[in-house]
JSON list of C-alpha atoms in Angstrom, two decimals:
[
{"chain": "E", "resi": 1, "resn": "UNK", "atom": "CA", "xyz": [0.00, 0.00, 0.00]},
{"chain": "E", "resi": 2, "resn": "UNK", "atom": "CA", "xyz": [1.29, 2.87, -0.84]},
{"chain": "E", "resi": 3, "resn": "UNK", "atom": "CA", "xyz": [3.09, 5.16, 2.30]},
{"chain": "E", "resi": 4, "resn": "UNK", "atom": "CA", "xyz": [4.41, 8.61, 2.78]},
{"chain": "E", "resi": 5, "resn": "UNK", "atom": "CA", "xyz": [6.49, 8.87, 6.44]},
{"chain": "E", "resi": 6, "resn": "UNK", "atom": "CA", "xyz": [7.88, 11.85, 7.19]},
{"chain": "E", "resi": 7, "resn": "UNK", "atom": "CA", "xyz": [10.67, 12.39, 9.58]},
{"chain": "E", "resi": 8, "resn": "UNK", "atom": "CA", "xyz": [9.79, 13.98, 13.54]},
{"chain": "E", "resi": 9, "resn": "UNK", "atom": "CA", "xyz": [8.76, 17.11, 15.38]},
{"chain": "E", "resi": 10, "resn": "UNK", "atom": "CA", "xyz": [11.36, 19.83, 15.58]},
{"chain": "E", "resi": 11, "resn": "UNK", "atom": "CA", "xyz": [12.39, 23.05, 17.23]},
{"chain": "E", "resi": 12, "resn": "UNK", "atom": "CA", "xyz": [13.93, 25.57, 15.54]},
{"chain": "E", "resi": 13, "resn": "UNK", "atom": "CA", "xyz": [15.04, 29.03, 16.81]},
{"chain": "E", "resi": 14, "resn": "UNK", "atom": "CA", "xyz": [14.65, 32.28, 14.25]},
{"chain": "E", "resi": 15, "resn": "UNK", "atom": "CA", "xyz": [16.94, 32.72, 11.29]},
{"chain": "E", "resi": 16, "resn": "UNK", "atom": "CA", "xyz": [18.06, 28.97, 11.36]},
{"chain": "E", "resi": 17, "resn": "UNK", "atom": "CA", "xyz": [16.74, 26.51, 8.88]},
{"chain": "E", "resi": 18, "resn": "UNK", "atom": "CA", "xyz": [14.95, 22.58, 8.87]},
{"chain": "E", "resi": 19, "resn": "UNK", "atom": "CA", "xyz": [15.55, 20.33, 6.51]},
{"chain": "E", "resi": 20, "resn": "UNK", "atom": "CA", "xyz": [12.10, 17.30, 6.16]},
{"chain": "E", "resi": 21, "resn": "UNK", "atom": "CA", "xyz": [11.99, 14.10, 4.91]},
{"chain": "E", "resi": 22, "resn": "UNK", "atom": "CA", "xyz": [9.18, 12.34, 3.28]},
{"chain": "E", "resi": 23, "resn": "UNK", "atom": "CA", "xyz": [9.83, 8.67, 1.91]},
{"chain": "E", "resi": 24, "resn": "UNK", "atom": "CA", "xyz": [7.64, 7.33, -0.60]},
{"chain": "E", "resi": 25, "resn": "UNK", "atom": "CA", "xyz": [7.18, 3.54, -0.62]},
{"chain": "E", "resi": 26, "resn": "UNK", "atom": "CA", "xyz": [4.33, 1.01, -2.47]},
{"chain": "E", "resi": 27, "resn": "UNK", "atom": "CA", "xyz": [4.77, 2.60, -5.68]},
{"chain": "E", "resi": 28, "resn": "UNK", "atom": "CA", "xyz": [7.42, 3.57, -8.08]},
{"chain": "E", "resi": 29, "resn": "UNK", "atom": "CA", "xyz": [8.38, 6.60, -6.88]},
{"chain": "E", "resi": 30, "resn": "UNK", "atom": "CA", "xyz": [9.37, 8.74, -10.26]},
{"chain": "E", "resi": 31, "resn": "UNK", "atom": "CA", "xyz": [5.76, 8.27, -11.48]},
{"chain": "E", "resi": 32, "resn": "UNK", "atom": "CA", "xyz": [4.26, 10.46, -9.40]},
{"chain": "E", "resi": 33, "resn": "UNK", "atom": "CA", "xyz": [5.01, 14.25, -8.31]},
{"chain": "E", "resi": 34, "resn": "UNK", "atom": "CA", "xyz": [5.03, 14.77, -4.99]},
{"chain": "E", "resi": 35, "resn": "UNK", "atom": "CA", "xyz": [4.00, 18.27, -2.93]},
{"chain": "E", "resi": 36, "resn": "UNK", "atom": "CA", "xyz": [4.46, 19.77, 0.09]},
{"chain": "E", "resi": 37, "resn": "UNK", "atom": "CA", "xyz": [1.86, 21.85, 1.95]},
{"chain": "E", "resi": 38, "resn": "UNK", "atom": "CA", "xyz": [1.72, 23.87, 5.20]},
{"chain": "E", "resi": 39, "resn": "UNK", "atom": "CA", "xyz": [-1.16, 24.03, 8.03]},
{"chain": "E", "resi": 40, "resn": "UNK", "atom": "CA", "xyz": [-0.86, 26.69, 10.55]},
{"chain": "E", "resi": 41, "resn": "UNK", "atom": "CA", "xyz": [-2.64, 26.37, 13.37]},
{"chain": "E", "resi": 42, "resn": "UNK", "atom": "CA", "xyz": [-6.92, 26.92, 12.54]},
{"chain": "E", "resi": 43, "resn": "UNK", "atom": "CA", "xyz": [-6.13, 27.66, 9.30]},
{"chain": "E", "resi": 44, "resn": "UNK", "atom": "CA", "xyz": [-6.21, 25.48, 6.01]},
{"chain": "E", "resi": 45, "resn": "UNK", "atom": "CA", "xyz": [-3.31, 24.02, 4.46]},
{"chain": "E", "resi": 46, "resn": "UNK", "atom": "CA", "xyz": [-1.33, 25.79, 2.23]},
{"chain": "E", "resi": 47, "resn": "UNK", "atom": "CA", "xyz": [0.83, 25.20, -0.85]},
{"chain": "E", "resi": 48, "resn": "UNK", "atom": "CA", "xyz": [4.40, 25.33, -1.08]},
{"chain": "E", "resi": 49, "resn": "UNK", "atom": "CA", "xyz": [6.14, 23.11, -4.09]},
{"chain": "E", "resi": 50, "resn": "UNK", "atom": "CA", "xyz": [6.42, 20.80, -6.23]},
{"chain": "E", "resi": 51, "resn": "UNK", "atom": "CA", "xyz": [9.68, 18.15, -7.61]},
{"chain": "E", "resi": 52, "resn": "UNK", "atom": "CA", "xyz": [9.52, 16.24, -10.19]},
{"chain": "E", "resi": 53, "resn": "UNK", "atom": "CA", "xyz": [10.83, 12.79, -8.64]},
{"chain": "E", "resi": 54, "resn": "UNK", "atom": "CA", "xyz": [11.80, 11.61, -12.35]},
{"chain": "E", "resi": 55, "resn": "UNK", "atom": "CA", "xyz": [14.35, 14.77, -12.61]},
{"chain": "E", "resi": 56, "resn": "UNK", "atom": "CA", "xyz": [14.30, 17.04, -9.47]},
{"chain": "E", "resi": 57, "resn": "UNK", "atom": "CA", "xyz": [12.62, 19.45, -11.15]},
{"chain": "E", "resi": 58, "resn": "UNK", "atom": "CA", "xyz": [10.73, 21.71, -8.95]},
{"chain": "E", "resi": 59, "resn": "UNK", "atom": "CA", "xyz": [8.12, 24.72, -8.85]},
{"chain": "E", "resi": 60, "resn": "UNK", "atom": "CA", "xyz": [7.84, 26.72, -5.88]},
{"chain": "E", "resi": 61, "resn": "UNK", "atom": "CA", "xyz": [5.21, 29.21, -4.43]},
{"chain": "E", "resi": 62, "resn": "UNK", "atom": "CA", "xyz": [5.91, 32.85, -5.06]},
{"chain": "E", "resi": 63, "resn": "UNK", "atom": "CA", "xyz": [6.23, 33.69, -1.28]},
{"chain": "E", "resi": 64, "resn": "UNK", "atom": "CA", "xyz": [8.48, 30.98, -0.52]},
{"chain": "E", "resi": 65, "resn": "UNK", "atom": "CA", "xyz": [11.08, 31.25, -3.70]},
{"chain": "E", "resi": 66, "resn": "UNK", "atom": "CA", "xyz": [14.53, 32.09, -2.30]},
{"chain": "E", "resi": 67, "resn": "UNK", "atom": "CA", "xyz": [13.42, 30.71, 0.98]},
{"chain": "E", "resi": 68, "resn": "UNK", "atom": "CA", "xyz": [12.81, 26.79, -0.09]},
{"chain": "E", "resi": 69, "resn": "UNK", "atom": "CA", "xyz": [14.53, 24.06, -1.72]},
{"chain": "E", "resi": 70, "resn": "UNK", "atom": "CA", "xyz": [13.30, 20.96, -2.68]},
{"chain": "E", "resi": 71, "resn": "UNK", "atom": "CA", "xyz": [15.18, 17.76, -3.53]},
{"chain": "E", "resi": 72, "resn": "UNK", "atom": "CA", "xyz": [15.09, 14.12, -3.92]},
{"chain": "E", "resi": 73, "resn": "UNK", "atom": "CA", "xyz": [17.34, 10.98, -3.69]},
{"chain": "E", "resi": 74, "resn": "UNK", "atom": "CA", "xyz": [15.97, 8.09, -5.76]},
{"chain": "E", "resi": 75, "resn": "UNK", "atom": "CA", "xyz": [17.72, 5.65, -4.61]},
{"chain": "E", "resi": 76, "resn": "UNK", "atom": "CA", "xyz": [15.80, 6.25, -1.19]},
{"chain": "E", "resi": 77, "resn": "UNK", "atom": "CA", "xyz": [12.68, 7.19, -2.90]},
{"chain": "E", "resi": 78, "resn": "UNK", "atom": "CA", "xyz": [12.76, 10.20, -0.49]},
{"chain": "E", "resi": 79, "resn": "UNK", "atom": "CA", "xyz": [11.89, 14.14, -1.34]},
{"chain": "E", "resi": 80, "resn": "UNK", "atom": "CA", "xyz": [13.26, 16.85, 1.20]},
{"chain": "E", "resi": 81, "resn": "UNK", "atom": "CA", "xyz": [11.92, 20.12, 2.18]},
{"chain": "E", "resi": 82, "resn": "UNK", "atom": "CA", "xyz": [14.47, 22.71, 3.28]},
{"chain": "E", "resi": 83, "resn": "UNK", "atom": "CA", "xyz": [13.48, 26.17, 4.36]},
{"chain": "E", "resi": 84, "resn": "UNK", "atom": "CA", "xyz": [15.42, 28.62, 5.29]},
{"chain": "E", "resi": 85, "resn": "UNK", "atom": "CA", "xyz": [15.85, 31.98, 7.47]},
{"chain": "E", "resi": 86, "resn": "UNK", "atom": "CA", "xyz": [12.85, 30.74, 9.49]},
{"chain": "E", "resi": 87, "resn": "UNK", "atom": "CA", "xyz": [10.45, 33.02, 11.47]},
{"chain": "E", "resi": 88, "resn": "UNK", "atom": "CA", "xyz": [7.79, 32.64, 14.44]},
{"chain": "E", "resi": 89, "resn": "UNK", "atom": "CA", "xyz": [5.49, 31.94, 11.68]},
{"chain": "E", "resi": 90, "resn": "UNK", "atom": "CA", "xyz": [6.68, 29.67, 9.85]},
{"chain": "E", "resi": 91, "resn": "UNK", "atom": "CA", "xyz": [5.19, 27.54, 12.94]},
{"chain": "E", "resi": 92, "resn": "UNK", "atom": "CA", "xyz": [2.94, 25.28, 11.30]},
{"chain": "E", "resi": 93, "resn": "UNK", "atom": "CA", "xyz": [2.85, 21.12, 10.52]},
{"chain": "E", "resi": 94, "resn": "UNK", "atom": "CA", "xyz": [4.07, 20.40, 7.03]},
{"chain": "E", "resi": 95, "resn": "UNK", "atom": "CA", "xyz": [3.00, 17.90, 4.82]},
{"chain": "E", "resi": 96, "resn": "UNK", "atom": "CA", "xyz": [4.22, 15.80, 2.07]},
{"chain": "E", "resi": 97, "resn": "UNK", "atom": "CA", "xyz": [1.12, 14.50, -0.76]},
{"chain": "E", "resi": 98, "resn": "UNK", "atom": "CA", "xyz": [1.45, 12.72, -4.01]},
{"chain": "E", "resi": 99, "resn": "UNK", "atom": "CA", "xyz": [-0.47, 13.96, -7.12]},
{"chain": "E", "resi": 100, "resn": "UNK", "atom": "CA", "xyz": [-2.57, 10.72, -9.00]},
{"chain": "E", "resi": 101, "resn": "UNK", "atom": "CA", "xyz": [-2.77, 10.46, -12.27]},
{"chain": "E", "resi": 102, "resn": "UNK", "atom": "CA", "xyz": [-5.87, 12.16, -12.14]},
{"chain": "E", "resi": 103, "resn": "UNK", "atom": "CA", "xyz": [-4.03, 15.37, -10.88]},
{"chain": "E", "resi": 104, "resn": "UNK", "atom": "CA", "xyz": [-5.74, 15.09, -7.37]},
{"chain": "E", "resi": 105, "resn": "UNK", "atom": "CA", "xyz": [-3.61, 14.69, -4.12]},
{"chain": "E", "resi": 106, "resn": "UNK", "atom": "CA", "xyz": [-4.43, 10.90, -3.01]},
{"chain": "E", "resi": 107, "resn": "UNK", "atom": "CA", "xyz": [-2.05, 10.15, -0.53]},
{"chain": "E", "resi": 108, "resn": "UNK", "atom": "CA", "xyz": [-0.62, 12.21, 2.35]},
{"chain": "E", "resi": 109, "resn": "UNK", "atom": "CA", "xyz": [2.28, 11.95, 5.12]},
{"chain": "E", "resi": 110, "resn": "UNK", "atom": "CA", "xyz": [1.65, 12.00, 8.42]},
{"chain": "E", "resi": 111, "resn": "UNK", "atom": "CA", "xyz": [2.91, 15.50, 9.18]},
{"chain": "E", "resi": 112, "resn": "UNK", "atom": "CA", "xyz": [5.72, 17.24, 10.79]},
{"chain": "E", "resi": 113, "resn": "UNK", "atom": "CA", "xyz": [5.12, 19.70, 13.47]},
{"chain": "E", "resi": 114, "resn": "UNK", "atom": "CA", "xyz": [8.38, 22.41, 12.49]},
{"chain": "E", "resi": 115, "resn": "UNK", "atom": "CA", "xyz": [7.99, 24.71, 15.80]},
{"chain": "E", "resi": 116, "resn": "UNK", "atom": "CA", "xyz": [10.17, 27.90, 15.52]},
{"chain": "E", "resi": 117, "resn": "UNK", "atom": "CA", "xyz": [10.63, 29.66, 18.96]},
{"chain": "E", "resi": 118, "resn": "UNK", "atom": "CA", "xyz": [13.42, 31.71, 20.64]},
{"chain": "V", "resi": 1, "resn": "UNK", "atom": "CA", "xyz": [-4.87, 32.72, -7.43]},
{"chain": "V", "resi": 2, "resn": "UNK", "atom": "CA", "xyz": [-7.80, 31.14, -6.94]},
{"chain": "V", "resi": 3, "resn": "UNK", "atom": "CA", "xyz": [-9.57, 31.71, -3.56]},
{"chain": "V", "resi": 4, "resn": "UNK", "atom": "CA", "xyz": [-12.10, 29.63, -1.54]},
{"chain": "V", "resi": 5, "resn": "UNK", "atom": "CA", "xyz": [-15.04, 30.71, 0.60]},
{"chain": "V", "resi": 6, "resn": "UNK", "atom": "CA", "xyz": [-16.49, 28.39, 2.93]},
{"chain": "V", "resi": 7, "resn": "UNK", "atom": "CA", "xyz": [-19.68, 28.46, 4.49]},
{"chain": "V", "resi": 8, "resn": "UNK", "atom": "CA", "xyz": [-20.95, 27.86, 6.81]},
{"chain": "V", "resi": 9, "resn": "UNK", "atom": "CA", "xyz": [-17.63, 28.62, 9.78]},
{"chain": "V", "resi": 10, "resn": "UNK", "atom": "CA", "xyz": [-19.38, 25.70, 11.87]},
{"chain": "V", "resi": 11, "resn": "UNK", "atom": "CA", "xyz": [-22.18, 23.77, 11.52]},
{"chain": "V", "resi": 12, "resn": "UNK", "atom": "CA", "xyz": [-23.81, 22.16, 14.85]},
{"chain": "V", "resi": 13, "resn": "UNK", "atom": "CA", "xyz": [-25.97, 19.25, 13.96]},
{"chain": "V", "resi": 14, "resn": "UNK", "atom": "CA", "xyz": [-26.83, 16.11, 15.87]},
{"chain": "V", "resi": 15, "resn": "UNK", "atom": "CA", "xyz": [-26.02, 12.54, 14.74]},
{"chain": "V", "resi": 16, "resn": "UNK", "atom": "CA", "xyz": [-28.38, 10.88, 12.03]},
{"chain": "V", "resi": 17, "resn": "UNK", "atom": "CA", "xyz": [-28.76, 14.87, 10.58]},
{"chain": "V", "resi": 18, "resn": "UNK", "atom": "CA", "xyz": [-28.18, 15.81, 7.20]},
{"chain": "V", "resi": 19, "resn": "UNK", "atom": "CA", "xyz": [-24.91, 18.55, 6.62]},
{"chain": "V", "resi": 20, "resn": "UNK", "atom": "CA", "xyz": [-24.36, 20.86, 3.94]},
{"chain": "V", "resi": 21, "resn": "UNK", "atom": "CA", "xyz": [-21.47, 22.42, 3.13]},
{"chain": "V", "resi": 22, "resn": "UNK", "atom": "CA", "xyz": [-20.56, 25.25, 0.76]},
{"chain": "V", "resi": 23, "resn": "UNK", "atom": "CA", "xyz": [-17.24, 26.16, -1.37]},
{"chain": "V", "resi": 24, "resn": "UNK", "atom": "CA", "xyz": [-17.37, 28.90, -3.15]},
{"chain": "V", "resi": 25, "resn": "UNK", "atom": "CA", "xyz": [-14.60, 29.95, -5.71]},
{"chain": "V", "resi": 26, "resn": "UNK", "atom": "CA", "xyz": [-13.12, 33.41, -6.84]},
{"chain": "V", "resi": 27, "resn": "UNK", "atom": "CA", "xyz": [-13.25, 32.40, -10.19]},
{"chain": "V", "resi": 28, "resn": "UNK", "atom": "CA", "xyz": [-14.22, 29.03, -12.40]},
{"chain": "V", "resi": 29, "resn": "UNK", "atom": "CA", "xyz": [-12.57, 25.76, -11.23]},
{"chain": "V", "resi": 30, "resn": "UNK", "atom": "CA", "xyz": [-11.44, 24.30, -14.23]},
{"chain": "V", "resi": 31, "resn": "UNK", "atom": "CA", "xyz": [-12.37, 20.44, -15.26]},
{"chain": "V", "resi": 32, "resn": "UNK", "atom": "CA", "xyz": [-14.46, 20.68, -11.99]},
{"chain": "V", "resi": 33, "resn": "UNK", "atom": "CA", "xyz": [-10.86, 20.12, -10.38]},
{"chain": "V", "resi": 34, "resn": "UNK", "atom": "CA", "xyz": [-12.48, 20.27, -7.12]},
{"chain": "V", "resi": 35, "resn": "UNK", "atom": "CA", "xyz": [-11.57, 18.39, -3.67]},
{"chain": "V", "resi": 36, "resn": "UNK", "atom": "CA", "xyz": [-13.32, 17.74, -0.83]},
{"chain": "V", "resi": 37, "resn": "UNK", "atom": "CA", "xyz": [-11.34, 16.56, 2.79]},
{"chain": "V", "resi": 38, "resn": "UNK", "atom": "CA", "xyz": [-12.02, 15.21, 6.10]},
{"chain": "V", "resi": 39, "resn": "UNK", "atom": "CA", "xyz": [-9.47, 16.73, 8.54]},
{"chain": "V", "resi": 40, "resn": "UNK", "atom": "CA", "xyz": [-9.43, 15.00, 12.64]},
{"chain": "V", "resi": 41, "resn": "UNK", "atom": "CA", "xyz": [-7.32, 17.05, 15.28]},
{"chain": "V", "resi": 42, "resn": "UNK", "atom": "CA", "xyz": [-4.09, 15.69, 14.75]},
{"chain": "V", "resi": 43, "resn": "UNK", "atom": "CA", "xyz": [-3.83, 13.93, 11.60]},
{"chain": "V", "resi": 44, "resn": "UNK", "atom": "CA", "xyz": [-3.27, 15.03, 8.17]},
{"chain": "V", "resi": 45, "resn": "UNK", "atom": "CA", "xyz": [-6.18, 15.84, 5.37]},
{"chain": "V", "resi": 46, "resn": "UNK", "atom": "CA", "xyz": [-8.01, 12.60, 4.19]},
{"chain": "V", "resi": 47, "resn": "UNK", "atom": "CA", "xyz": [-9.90, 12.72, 0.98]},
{"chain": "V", "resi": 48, "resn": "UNK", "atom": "CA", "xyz": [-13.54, 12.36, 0.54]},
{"chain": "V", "resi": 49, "resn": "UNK", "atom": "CA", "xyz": [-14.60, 13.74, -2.79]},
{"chain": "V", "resi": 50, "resn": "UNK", "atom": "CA", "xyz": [-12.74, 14.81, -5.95]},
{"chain": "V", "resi": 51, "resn": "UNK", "atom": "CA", "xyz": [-13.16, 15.87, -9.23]},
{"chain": "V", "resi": 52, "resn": "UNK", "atom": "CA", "xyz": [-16.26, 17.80, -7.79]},
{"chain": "V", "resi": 53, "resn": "UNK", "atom": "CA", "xyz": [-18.64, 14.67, -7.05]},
{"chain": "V", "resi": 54, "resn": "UNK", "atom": "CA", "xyz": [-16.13, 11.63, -7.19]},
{"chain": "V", "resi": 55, "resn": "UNK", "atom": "CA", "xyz": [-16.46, 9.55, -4.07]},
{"chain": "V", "resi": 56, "resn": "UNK", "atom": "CA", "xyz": [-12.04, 8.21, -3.21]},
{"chain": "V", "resi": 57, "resn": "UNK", "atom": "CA", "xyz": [-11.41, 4.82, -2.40]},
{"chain": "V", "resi": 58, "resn": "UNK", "atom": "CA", "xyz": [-13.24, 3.63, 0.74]},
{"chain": "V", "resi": 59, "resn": "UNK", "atom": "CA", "xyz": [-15.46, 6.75, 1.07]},
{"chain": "V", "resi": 60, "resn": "UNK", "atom": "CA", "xyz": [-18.60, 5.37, 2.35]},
{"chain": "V", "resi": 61, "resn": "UNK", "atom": "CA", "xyz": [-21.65, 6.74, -0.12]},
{"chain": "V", "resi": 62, "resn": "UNK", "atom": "CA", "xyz": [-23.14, 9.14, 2.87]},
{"chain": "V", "resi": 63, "resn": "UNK", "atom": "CA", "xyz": [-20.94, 11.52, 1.41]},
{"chain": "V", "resi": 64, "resn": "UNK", "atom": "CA", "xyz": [-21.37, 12.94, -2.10]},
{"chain": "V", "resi": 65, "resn": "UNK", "atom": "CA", "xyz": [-20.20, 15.94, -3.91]},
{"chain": "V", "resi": 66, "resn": "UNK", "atom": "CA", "xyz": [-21.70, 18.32, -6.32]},
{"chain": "V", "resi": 67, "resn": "UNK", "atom": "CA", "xyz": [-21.32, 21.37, -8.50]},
{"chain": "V", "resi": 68, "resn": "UNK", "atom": "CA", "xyz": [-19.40, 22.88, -11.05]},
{"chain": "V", "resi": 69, "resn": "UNK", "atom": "CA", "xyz": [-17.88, 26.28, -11.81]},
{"chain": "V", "resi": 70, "resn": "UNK", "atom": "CA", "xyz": [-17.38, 28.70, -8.83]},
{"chain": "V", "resi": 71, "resn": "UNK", "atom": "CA", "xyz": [-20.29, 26.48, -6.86]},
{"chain": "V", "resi": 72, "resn": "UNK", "atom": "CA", "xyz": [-19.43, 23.18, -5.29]},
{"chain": "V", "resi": 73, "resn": "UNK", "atom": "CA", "xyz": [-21.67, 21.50, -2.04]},
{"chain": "V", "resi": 74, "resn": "UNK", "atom": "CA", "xyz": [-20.43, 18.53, 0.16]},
{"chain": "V", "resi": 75, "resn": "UNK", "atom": "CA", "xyz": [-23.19, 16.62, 1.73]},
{"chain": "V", "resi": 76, "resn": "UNK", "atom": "CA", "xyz": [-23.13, 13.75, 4.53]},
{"chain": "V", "resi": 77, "resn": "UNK", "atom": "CA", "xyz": [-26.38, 12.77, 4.12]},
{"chain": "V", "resi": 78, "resn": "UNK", "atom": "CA", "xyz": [-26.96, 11.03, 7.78]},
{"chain": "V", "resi": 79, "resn": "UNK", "atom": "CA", "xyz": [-24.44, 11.98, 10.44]},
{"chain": "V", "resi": 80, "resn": "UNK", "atom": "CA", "xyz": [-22.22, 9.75, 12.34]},
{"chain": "V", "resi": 81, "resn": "UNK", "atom": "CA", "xyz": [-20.26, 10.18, 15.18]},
{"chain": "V", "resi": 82, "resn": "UNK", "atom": "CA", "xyz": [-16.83, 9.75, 13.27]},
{"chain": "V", "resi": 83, "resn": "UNK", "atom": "CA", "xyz": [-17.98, 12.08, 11.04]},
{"chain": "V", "resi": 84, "resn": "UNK", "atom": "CA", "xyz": [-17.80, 15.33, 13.40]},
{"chain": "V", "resi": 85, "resn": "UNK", "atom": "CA", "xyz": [-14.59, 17.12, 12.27]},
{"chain": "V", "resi": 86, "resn": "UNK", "atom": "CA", "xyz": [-13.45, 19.81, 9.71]},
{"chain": "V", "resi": 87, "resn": "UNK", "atom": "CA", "xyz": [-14.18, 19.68, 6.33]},
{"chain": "V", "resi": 88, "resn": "UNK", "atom": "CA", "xyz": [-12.22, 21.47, 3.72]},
{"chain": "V", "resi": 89, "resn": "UNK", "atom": "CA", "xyz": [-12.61, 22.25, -0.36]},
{"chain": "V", "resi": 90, "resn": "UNK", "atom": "CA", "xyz": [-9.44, 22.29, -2.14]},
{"chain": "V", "resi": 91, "resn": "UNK", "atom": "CA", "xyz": [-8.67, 23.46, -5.98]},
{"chain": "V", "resi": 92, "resn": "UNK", "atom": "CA", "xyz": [-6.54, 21.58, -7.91]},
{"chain": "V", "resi": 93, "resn": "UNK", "atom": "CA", "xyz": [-6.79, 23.41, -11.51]},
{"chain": "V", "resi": 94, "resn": "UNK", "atom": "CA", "xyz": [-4.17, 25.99, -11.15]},
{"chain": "V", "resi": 95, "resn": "UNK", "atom": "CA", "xyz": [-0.83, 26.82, -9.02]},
{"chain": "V", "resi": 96, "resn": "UNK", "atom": "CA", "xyz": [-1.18, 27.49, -6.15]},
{"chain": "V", "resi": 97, "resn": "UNK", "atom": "CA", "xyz": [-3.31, 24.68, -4.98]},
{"chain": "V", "resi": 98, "resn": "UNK", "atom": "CA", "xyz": [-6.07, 26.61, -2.82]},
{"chain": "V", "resi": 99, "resn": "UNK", "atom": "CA", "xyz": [-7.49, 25.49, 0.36]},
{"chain": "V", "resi": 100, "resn": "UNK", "atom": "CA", "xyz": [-10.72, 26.69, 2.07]},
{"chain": "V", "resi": 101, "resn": "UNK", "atom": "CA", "xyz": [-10.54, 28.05, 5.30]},
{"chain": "V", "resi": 102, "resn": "UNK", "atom": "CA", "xyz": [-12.97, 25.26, 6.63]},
{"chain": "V", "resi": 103, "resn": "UNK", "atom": "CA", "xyz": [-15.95, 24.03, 7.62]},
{"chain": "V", "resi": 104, "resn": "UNK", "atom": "CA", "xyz": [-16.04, 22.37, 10.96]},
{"chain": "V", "resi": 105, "resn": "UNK", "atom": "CA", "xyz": [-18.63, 20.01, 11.66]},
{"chain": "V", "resi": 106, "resn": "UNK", "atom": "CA", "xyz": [-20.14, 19.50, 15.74]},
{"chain": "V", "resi": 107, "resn": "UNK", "atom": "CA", "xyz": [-22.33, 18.24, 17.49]},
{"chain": "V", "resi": 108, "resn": "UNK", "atom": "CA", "xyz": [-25.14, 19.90, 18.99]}
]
């Protein structure tokens, strides 16, 4: 069955960056692009990125260009999220989701609470 | 960007009623590109309803989904107690993938 685990709950202080891993598994993992979202607290979630698992190619949302990379390791069939310069609200749980074929987002990881606090 | 109105903020019902739930876009979703979620405190977004009125896999058929355009409804058509949580419309036609500030479903 097809999985998405993303790595634990961190605490970061302001300016520093986190770095989140989402492996893929009961799949092939290049067939599918996988996102990554954001969910601050009472709000909905909201969209980051996009990579290309097949070629690392990725699209980014406007606010966050400059501030996050996204990469991948095939041989792992794990996707990273890395943002940078972090801020009190950037406090949110992130999420790694797979696009099907049909262009919806079927499957979702667990989560990772990314808490940034002085 | 698209944006999505939800209504209405909460909804208190009582088990065995009928919800309704409204998602209302800024401008036309295209393809009906149109997702509905189930969201529990704690745990990531699970999907109910997409492409507008498809039921996913394992979505029991007290939930259905309809509309097209800028007009989309969720209903659960009797309550159960699982079924008490927040309930958000998502767009899936253009970047950036829009969320709806949510719907959240209690009891009364």
């Amino acid at each position: 069955q097809v999985q998405l685990v993303q790595s634990g709950a961190e605490v970061k202080k302001p300016g520093a960056s986190v770095k989140v891993s989402c492996k893929a598994s009961g799949y092939t993992f290049t067939r599918n692009y996988l996102h990554w979202f954001r969910q601050a607290p009472g709000q909905g979630p909201e969209w980051m990125g996009v990579i290309n698992p097949t070629d690392g190619t990725t699209t980014s949302a406007q606010r966050f260009q400059g501030r996050v990379t996204m990469t991948r390791d095939t041989s792992t069939s794990t996707v990273y999220m890395e943002l940078n310069s972090l801020r009190s609200d950037d406090t949110a749980v992130y999420y790694c989701t797979r696009v099907s074929s049909a262009w919806f987002f079927d499957y979702w990881g667990q989560g990772t609470l990314i808490t940034v606090s002085s | 960007d698209i944006v999505l109105t939800q209504s209405p903020g909460t909804l208190s019902l009582s088990p065995g009623e009928r919800a309704t739930l409204s998602c209302r876009a800024s401008q036309s979703v295209g393809s009906n590109y149109l997702a509905w979620y189930q969201q529990k405190s704690g745990q990531a977004p699970r999907l109910l309803i997409y492409g507008a009125s498809s039921r996913a896999t394992g979505i029991p058929d007290r939930f259905s989904g309809s509309g097209s355009g800028t007009d989309f409804t969720l209903t659960i058509s009797s309550l159960e107690p699982k079924d008490f949580a927040v309930y958000f419309c998502q767009q899936y036609d253009s970047s950036p993938f829009t969320f709806g500030p949510g719907t959240k479903v209690d009891i009364k």
